[in-house]
Structures are given as C-alpha cells and as structure tokens.
PDB file of C-alpha atoms in Angstrom:
ATOM      1  CA  GLY W   1       0.162   0.017  -0.204  1.00 64.00           C
ATOM      2  CA  ALA W   2       1.323   3.356  -0.385  1.00 78.00           C
ATOM      3  CA  VAL W   3       3.539   5.311   2.168  1.00 88.00           C
ATOM      4  CA  VAL W   4       3.062   8.815   3.771  1.00 92.00           C
ATOM      5  CA  SER W   5       5.504   9.919   6.642  1.00 94.00           C
ATOM      6  CA  GLN W   6       5.433  12.409   8.603  1.00 96.00           C
ATOM      7  CA  HIS W   7       8.428  14.586  10.858  1.00 96.00           C
ATOM      8  CA  PRO W   8       8.927  14.860  13.380  1.00 96.00           C
ATOM      9  CA  SER W   9       6.999  11.846  14.941  1.00 95.00           C
ATOM     10  CA  TRP W  10       7.233  13.934  18.275  1.00 95.00           C
ATOM     11  CA  VAL W  11       8.330  17.092  19.020  1.00 97.00           C
ATOM     12  CA  ILE W  12       8.389  19.093  22.754  1.00 97.00           C
ATOM     13  CA  CYS W  13       9.142  23.158  21.787  1.00 96.00           C
ATOM     14  CA  LYS W  14       8.652  25.768  24.454  1.00 96.00           C
ATOM     15  CA  SER W  15       5.796  28.528  24.466  1.00 97.00           C
ATOM     16  CA  GLY W  16       5.985  31.169  21.526  1.00 97.00           C
ATOM     17  CA  THR W  17       8.002  29.547  19.596  1.00 97.00           C
ATOM     18  CA  SER W  18       7.379  27.798  16.272  1.00 97.00           C
ATOM     19  CA  VAL W  19       7.166  23.842  14.881  1.00 97.00           C
ATOM     20  CA  LYS W  20       6.955  22.650  11.668  1.00 97.00           C
ATOM     21  CA  ILE W  21       6.050  19.533  10.517  1.00 97.00           C
ATOM     22  CA  GLU W  22       5.992  17.180   7.643  1.00 97.00           C
ATOM     23  CA  CYS W  23       4.740  15.161   4.677  1.00 96.00           C
ATOM     24  CA  ARG W  24       5.224  13.058   2.427  1.00 95.00           C
ATOM     25  CA  SER W  25       3.951  10.759   0.165  1.00 92.00           C
ATOM     26  CA  LEU W  26       6.792   7.791  -0.710  1.00 92.00           C
ATOM     27  CA  ASP W  27       5.367   6.337  -3.229  1.00 87.00           C
ATOM     28  CA  PHE W  28       2.242   7.187  -5.132  1.00 87.00           C
ATOM     29  CA  GLN W  29       1.411  11.604  -5.597  1.00 88.00           C
ATOM     30  CA  ALA W  30      -1.121  13.777  -3.583  1.00 86.00           C
ATOM     31  CA  THR W  31      -3.492  15.786  -5.478  1.00 81.00           C
ATOM     32  CA  THR W  32      -4.726  16.698  -1.832  1.00 88.00           C
ATOM     33  CA  MET W  33      -3.415  16.692   2.125  1.00 92.00           C
ATOM     34  CA  PHE W  34      -5.392  16.930   5.071  1.00 92.00           C
ATOM     35  CA  TRP W  35      -4.437  17.627   7.904  1.00 95.00           C
ATOM     36  CA  TYR W  36      -5.844  16.653  11.135  1.00 95.00           C
ATOM     37  CA  ARG W  37      -5.619  17.379  15.450  1.00 95.00           C
ATOM     38  CA  GLN W  38      -6.886  14.570  17.659  1.00 92.00           C
ATOM     39  CA  PHE W  39      -7.043  15.273  21.532  1.00 89.00           C
ATOM     40  CA  PRO W  40      -6.903  12.895  23.924  1.00 83.00           C
ATOM     41  CA  LYS W  41      -9.974  10.667  24.052  1.00 78.00           C
ATOM     42  CA  GLN W  42     -11.530  12.385  21.506  1.00 83.00           C
ATOM     43  CA  SER W  43     -11.975  11.839  17.445  1.00 82.00           C
ATOM     44  CA  LEU W  44     -10.139  13.702  15.112  1.00 87.00           C
ATOM     45  CA  MET W  45     -11.222  17.096  13.761  1.00 91.00           C
ATOM     46  CA  LEU W  46     -10.048  17.981  10.494  1.00 91.00           C
ATOM     47  CA  MET W  47      -8.077  21.463  11.144  1.00 95.00           C
ATOM     48  CA  ALA W  48      -7.154  21.430   6.834  1.00 93.00           C
ATOM     49  CA  THR W  49      -7.385  20.523   3.353  1.00 91.00           C
ATOM     50  CA  SER W  50      -3.853  21.330   1.559  1.00 88.00           C
ATOM     51  CA  ASN W  51      -4.075  21.511  -2.787  1.00 85.00           C
ATOM     52  CA  GLU W  52      -1.026  21.337  -4.648  1.00 82.00           C
ATOM     53  CA  GLY W  53      -0.614  25.412  -5.671  1.00 81.00           C
ATOM     54  CA  SER W  54      -3.608  26.653  -3.967  1.00 83.00           C
ATOM     55  CA  LYS W  55      -4.580  28.218  -0.702  1.00 88.00           C
ATOM     56  CA  ALA W  56      -5.247  25.224   1.636  1.00 91.00           C
ATOM     57  CA  THR W  57      -9.241  25.796   2.875  1.00 92.00           C
ATOM     58  CA  TYR W  58      -9.349  26.017   6.865  1.00 95.00           C
ATOM     59  CA  GLU W  59     -12.588  24.259   8.802  1.00 92.00           C
ATOM     60  CA  GLN W  60     -14.167  27.102  10.668  1.00 92.00           C
ATOM     61  CA  GLY W  61     -12.288  28.139  14.192  1.00 93.00           C
ATOM     62  CA  VAL W  62      -8.892  26.986  12.371  1.00 95.00           C
ATOM     63  CA  GLU W  63      -6.388  29.923  12.857  1.00 94.00           C
ATOM     64  CA  LYS W  64      -5.052  30.896   9.513  1.00 93.00           C
ATOM     65  CA  ASP W  65      -2.308  33.050  10.669  1.00 94.00           C
ATOM     66  CA  LYS W  66      -1.355  30.807  12.973  1.00 96.00           C
ATOM     67  CA  PHE W  67      -1.996  26.877  12.094  1.00 96.00           C
ATOM     68  CA  LEU W  68       0.900  27.688   8.467  1.00 95.00           C
ATOM     69  CA  ILE W  69      -0.084  25.889   5.896  1.00 94.00           C
ATOM     70  CA  ASN W  70       2.436  25.212   2.694  1.00 90.00           C
ATOM     71  CA  HIS W  71       1.494  22.493  -0.258  1.00 87.00           C
ATOM     72  CA  ALA W  72       4.721  23.167  -2.384  1.00 82.00           C
ATOM     73  CA  SER W  73       4.093  19.532  -4.544  1.00 88.00           C
ATOM     74  CA  LEU W  74       2.342  17.067  -4.958  1.00 88.00           C
ATOM     75  CA  THR W  75       4.629  14.876  -2.614  1.00 92.00           C
ATOM     76  CA  LEU W  76       5.165  17.154  -0.089  1.00 93.00           C
ATOM     77  CA  SER W  77       2.801  19.192   2.538  1.00 93.00           C
ATOM     78  CA  THR W  78       4.072  21.350   5.829  1.00 95.00           C
ATOM     79  CA  LEU W  79       1.706  22.837   8.505  1.00 96.00           C
ATOM     80  CA  THR W  80       4.168  25.631  10.799  1.00 97.00           C
ATOM     81  CA  VAL W  81       2.309  25.947  14.567  1.00 97.00           C
ATOM     82  CA  THR W  82       3.348  30.332  14.689  1.00 97.00           C
ATOM     83  CA  SER W  83       4.000  31.633  18.046  1.00 96.00           C
ATOM     84  CA  ALA W  84       2.649  27.985  19.634  1.00 96.00           C
ATOM     85  CA  HIS W  85       1.238  28.019  23.277  1.00 96.00           C
ATOM     86  CA  PRO W  86       0.764  24.831  25.186  1.00 96.00           C
ATOM     87  CA  GLU W  87      -3.318  24.546  24.551  1.00 95.00           C
ATOM     88  CA  ASP W  88      -1.280  23.763  21.246  1.00 96.00           C
ATOM     89  CA  SER W  89      -0.395  20.617  22.930  1.00 96.00           C
ATOM     90  CA  SER W  90      -2.056  17.992  20.149  1.00 96.00           C
ATOM     91  CA  PHE W  91      -1.447  14.994  17.951  1.00 95.00           C
ATOM     92  CA  TYR W  92      -1.359  15.754  14.752  1.00 96.00           C
ATOM     93  CA  ILE W  93      -1.769  13.889  12.057  1.00 95.00           C
ATOM     94  CA  CYS W  94      -1.761  14.502   7.736  1.00 95.00           C
ATOM     95  CA  SER W  95      -3.671  12.256   4.899  1.00 92.00           C
ATOM     96  CA  ALA W  96      -2.955  11.934   1.649  1.00 90.00           C
ATOM     97  CA  TYR W  97      -5.104  11.091  -1.007  1.00 82.00           C
ATOM     98  CA  SER W  98      -4.529  10.086  -4.816  1.00 74.00           C
ATOM     99  CA  GLY W  99      -7.819  11.140  -6.234  1.00 70.00           C
ATOM    100  CA  GLU W 100      -9.815   7.535  -5.411  1.00 70.00           C
ATOM    101  CA  PRO W 101     -12.071   7.654  -2.824  1.00 61.00           C
ATOM    102  CA  TYR W 102     -10.900   4.945  -1.336  1.00 68.00           C
ATOM    103  CA  GLU W 103      -7.000   6.146  -1.203  1.00 70.00           C
ATOM    104  CA  GLN W 104      -6.113   8.292   1.649  1.00 79.00           C
ATOM    105  CA  TYR W 105      -3.118   7.353   3.819  1.00 87.00           C
ATOM    106  CA  PHE W 106      -2.359   8.538   6.958  1.00 90.00           C
ATOM    107  CA  GLY W 107       0.586   9.824   8.266  1.00 93.00           C
ATOM    108  CA  PRO W 108       1.953   8.170  11.584  1.00 92.00           C
ATOM    109  CA  GLY W 109       1.908  11.542  13.373  1.00 94.00           C
ATOM    110  CA  THR W 110       2.911  14.157  15.208  1.00 96.00           C
ATOM    111  CA  ARG W 111       3.020  14.812  18.913  1.00 96.00           C
ATOM    112  CA  LEU W 112       3.507  18.024  20.259  1.00 96.00           C
ATOM    113  CA  THR W 113       3.727  19.385  23.226  1.00 96.00           C
ATOM    114  CA  VAL W 114       4.684  22.901  23.639  1.00 97.00           C
ATOM    115  CA  THR W 115       6.359  23.520  27.835  1.00 96.00           C
TER     116      THR W 115
ATOM    117  CA  GLY C   1     -25.795  19.250   9.369  1.00 73.00           C
ATOM    118  CA  GLN C   2     -23.861  16.417   9.379  1.00 82.00           C
ATOM    119  CA  ASN C   3     -23.082  13.474  12.001  1.00 89.00           C
ATOM    120  CA  ILE C   4     -21.941  10.349  12.835  1.00 95.00           C
ATOM    121  CA  ASP C   5     -22.300   7.978  15.437  1.00 95.00           C
ATOM    122  CA  GLN C   6     -20.588   5.200  17.047  1.00 96.00           C
ATOM    123  CA  PRO C   7     -21.245   3.554  21.253  1.00 96.00           C
ATOM    124  CA  THR C   8     -18.658   5.239  22.525  1.00 95.00           C
ATOM    125  CA  GLU C   9     -17.199   1.988  24.220  1.00 97.00           C
ATOM    126  CA  MET C  10     -18.016  -1.941  23.482  1.00 98.00           C
ATOM    127  CA  THR C  11     -16.778  -5.298  25.652  1.00 98.00           C
ATOM    128  CA  ALA C  12     -16.051  -8.714  24.582  1.00 98.00           C
ATOM    129  CA  THR C  13     -14.165 -11.477  25.305  1.00 97.00           C
ATOM    130  CA  GLU C  14     -11.592 -12.813  23.363  1.00 97.00           C
ATOM    131  CA  GLY C  15     -12.533 -15.381  20.789  1.00 97.00           C
ATOM    132  CA  ALA C  16     -15.825 -14.415  20.571  1.00 98.00           C
ATOM    133  CA  ILE C  17     -17.223 -11.988  18.078  1.00 98.00           C
ATOM    134  CA  VAL C  18     -18.360  -7.471  18.205  1.00 98.00           C
ATOM    135  CA  GLN C  19     -19.821  -6.108  15.938  1.00 98.00           C
ATOM    136  CA  ILE C  20     -19.785  -1.920  16.212  1.00 98.00           C
ATOM    137  CA  ASN C  21     -22.842  -0.556  14.466  1.00 98.00           C
ATOM    138  CA  CYS C  22     -22.021   3.544  12.896  1.00 98.00           C
ATOM    139  CA  THR C  23     -25.356   5.977  11.632  1.00 98.00           C
ATOM    140  CA  TYR C  24     -24.782   8.756   9.519  1.00 97.00           C
ATOM    141  CA  GLN C  25     -26.335  12.336   8.196  1.00 95.00           C
ATOM    142  CA  THR C  26     -24.393  13.596   5.699  1.00 91.00           C
ATOM    143  CA  SER C  27     -24.373  16.432   2.974  1.00 87.00           C
ATOM    144  CA  GLY C  28     -23.540  13.262  -0.009  1.00 91.00           C
ATOM    145  CA  PHE C  29     -22.214   9.819   0.230  1.00 93.00           C
ATOM    146  CA  ASN C  30     -18.933   9.088  -1.622  1.00 90.00           C
ATOM    147  CA  GLY C  31     -18.256   6.175   0.951  1.00 93.00           C
ATOM    148  CA  LEU C  32     -18.154   4.998   4.107  1.00 95.00           C
ATOM    149  CA  PHE C  33     -14.478   3.810   5.792  1.00 94.00           C
ATOM    150  CA  TRP C  34     -13.539   2.127   9.278  1.00 95.00           C
ATOM    151  CA  TYR C  35     -10.358   2.884  10.943  1.00 93.00           C
ATOM    152  CA  GLN C  36      -9.250   1.310  13.221  1.00 95.00           C
ATOM    153  CA  GLN C  37      -7.254   3.331  16.345  1.00 93.00           C
ATOM    154  CA  HIS C  38      -4.364   1.977  18.973  1.00 93.00           C
ATOM    155  CA  ALA C  39      -3.794   4.939  21.403  1.00 88.00           C
ATOM    156  CA  GLY C  40      -1.318   6.640  20.354  1.00 86.00           C
ATOM    157  CA  GLU C  41      -1.106   5.890  16.903  1.00 89.00           C
ATOM    158  CA  ALA C  42      -2.542   7.350  13.581  1.00 88.00           C
ATOM    159  CA  PRO C  43      -5.597   5.531  11.566  1.00 90.00           C
ATOM    160  CA  THR C  44      -5.021   2.032   9.929  1.00 89.00           C
ATOM    161  CA  PHE C  45      -7.953   1.770   6.694  1.00 87.00           C
ATOM    162  CA  LEU C  46      -9.605  -0.825   7.337  1.00 92.00           C
ATOM    163  CA  SER C  47     -11.848  -0.993   4.813  1.00 92.00           C
ATOM    164  CA  TYR C  48     -14.367   0.967   2.579  1.00 92.00           C
ATOM    165  CA  ASN C  49     -18.458  -0.004   1.229  1.00 95.00           C
ATOM    166  CA  VAL C  50     -19.435   2.158  -1.349  1.00 93.00           C
ATOM    167  CA  LEU C  51     -22.329   0.333  -2.469  1.00 95.00           C
ATOM    168  CA  ASP C  52     -24.785  -1.858  -0.333  1.00 97.00           C
ATOM    169  CA  GLY C  53     -24.074  -5.210   1.299  1.00 97.00           C
ATOM    170  CA  LEU C  54     -21.805  -7.009   2.803  1.00 97.00           C
ATOM    171  CA  GLU C  55     -17.445  -6.834   2.396  1.00 94.00           C
ATOM    172  CA  GLU C  56     -15.515  -9.387   4.239  1.00 94.00           C
ATOM    173  CA  LYS C  57     -11.880  -9.238   4.891  1.00 90.00           C
ATOM    174  CA  GLY C  58     -10.453 -12.312   6.899  1.00 94.00           C
ATOM    175  CA  ARG C  59     -11.340 -11.873  10.134  1.00 96.00           C
ATOM    176  CA  PHE C  60     -13.154  -8.529   9.754  1.00 97.00           C
ATOM    177  CA  SER C  61     -16.616  -7.345   7.805  1.00 97.00           C
ATOM    178  CA  SER C  62     -17.924  -4.257   7.310  1.00 97.00           C
ATOM    179  CA  PHE C  63     -22.008  -3.773   5.857  1.00 98.00           C
ATOM    180  CA  LEU C  64     -23.464  -0.990   4.181  1.00 98.00           C
ATOM    181  CA  SER C  65     -27.352  -0.194   3.610  1.00 98.00           C
ATOM    182  CA  ARG C  66     -27.481   3.576   1.638  1.00 97.00           C
ATOM    183  CA  SER C  67     -30.978   3.613   2.676  1.00 96.00           C
ATOM    184  CA  LYS C  68     -30.507   3.592   6.143  1.00 97.00           C
ATOM    185  CA  GLY C  69     -27.904   5.585   7.013  1.00 97.00           C
ATOM    186  CA  TYR C  70     -25.934   2.818   8.931  1.00 97.00           C
ATOM    187  CA  SER C  71     -22.777   0.722   8.423  1.00 98.00           C
ATOM    188  CA  TYR C  72     -21.327  -1.835  10.604  1.00 98.00           C
ATOM    189  CA  LEU C  73     -18.184  -3.565  11.317  1.00 98.00           C
ATOM    190  CA  LEU C  74     -17.729  -7.419  12.012  1.00 98.00           C
ATOM    191  CA  LEU C  75     -14.554  -8.353  13.850  1.00 98.00           C
ATOM    192  CA  LYS C  76     -13.986 -12.212  14.805  1.00 97.00           C
ATOM    193  CA  GLU C  77     -12.216 -14.573  16.354  1.00 97.00           C
ATOM    194  CA  LEU C  78     -11.592 -11.691  18.209  1.00 98.00           C
ATOM    195  CA  GLN C  79      -8.128 -11.481  19.736  1.00 97.00           C
ATOM    196  CA  MET C  80      -6.174  -9.384  22.558  1.00 97.00           C
ATOM    197  CA  LYS C  81      -4.585  -7.182  19.653  1.00 96.00           C
ATOM    198  CA  ASP C  82      -7.931  -6.059  18.628  1.00 97.00           C
ATOM    199  CA  SER C  83      -8.850  -3.773  21.704  1.00 97.00           C
ATOM    200  CA  ALA C  84      -8.638  -0.523  20.014  1.00 97.00           C
ATOM    201  CA  SER C  85     -10.642   2.528  18.691  1.00 96.00           C
ATOM    202  CA  TYR C  86     -12.842   1.706  15.420  1.00 97.00           C
ATOM    203  CA  LEU C  87     -13.244   4.759  13.675  1.00 95.00           C
ATOM    204  CA  CYS C  88     -16.637   5.275  11.354  1.00 96.00           C
ATOM    205  CA  ALA C  89     -15.997   7.867   8.209  1.00 94.00           C
ATOM    206  CA  VAL C  90     -17.966   8.749   5.920  1.00 94.00           C
ATOM    207  CA  MET C  91     -16.729  10.578   2.742  1.00 89.00           C
ATOM    208  CA  ASP C  92     -19.350  13.584   1.103  1.00 87.00           C
ATOM    209  CA  SER C  93     -19.700  15.807  -1.761  1.00 86.00           C
ATOM    210  CA  ASN C  94     -17.112  17.171  -1.013  1.00 78.00           C
ATOM    211  CA  TYR C  95     -14.521  14.365  -0.250  1.00 76.00           C
ATOM    212  CA  GLN C  96     -14.171  14.798   2.263  1.00 79.00           C
ATOM    213  CA  LEU C  97     -14.011  12.617   5.195  1.00 84.00           C
ATOM    214  CA  ILE C  98     -16.529  12.687   8.360  1.00 88.00           C
ATOM    215  CA  TRP C  99     -15.036  11.513  11.498  1.00 90.00           C
ATOM    216  CA  GLY C 100     -17.719   9.595  14.104  1.00 92.00           C
ATOM    217  CA  ALA C 101     -15.877  10.059  17.473  1.00 91.00           C
ATOM    218  CA  GLY C 102     -14.616   6.313  17.448  1.00 94.00           C
ATOM    219  CA  THR C 103     -16.040   3.395  19.994  1.00 96.00           C
ATOM    220  CA  LYS C 104     -13.605   2.278  21.812  1.00 96.00           C
ATOM    221  CA  LEU C 105     -13.368  -1.696  22.258  1.00 98.00           C
ATOM    222  CA  ILE C 106     -11.786  -3.426  24.988  1.00 97.00           C
ATOM    223  CA  ILE C 107     -10.786  -6.920  24.810  1.00 97.00           C
ATOM    224  CA  LYS C 108     -11.041  -9.711  27.887  1.00 96.00           C
ATOM    225  CA  PRO C 109      -9.147 -12.491  28.115  1.00 94.00           C
TER     226      PRO C 109
END
C-alpha cells in the first residue's frame, strides 16, 4: 500500500516558538493532503485541506495565520504552528489523497508538546 | 448538519464476535470507511464500502445500507490485539471525510 511519512514523530517546544511538521507521500503523488488534530480521547478534527499549488482551505475555527500550511509539491505538505502555546499540544496527523475516494492514507502522526 | 454516530465503548471476550454500528447523516455520500486506531498511533485503514452489502476481509467484515444510513463493522475470532478504537468515517460530496467519535473496543481474556 501507499506510504505517508511525517516528520518529526514527536517534538517538544517552548511557548512562543514555531514548529514545522512535514508530511510526505513516498510512493504516490497526492493531489490533496489533509491535516488533522486529535486531542486525547477525542476523534480526529479536520483542520485544513491542502491542495498542491493553491492556498489551503481551513475549517471553521482554525486560525490560518497560526497554522500555516504550504503544499509545495505533489509529495510534500508542511504545517507550521506559529507562536505555539500549551493549548496547541496535541497529536497532529496528515493524510494524503491521490484522487480515488478510497485512496486516503494517513501518516504516523506528530505528537506536539508545548511547555 | 452532518453527523456520524457510533457507540462510545464496547467490551467483548477474546475469541468472540463483536459488531460495531455506525449511523450517518451527511451531505452527499462517496463511501464509508472504517479505521482502526491504537492509542497514540494514527488510524489504519480497515475497509471501504460504497455499495450496499457486505464486504469481507479476513476476520473483519463491513456492511453498508445507504438507504438506512447505516453500517457495521464485524470482528470475528477476537484477539487481544484488536483492543483499539474503531473509527467510522463518511466521505461527503466534497470528498472530505466526516468522522465519528470512535468506538473504544476492550477485549477481555
């Protein structure tokens, strides 16, 4: 099956700093990538939809200036959490979608802890 | 609005069979997915149904009735490693996944 990688797998940062998370589709081209956030014991919450070469579409309540998304190529999307605060501590997961409805593959996730 | 409902938690015995139900109301329908998620890990794909009926894949089967807005995931010959959360998700008309809150399945020896 298709493989999606995320880097880093976990990161600890200080409040006020920025953190960049990379999502890569390793063996296929992803027309669309999705960024999710998951708090403990809760389901996945879609943050934004990232399309290669265009601006990301953010879900209601997600600050686009705080969560910067760049989808520079068909295999790479990045999420930058700017001026991170402890409440941003969460599990961030990306998924890559090649176009067929059933072909959406998840990365392993990035656990962010802001101290 | 869009809504996915599934039980919060279920308990079953090792070796037994368990059925996890999911009902949905969404804007359009492009398929229903079941994912397994172990604690601290990303979801892994289990099944995809877009037509009515039963799809069988080893110990796992998934059923869909589009007219009823209903699906279930059937797990047979339960093993301890099946203890996880099972997420039901529907792909809407915009090809976005609408997620249920997940069903935590606890397997007891």
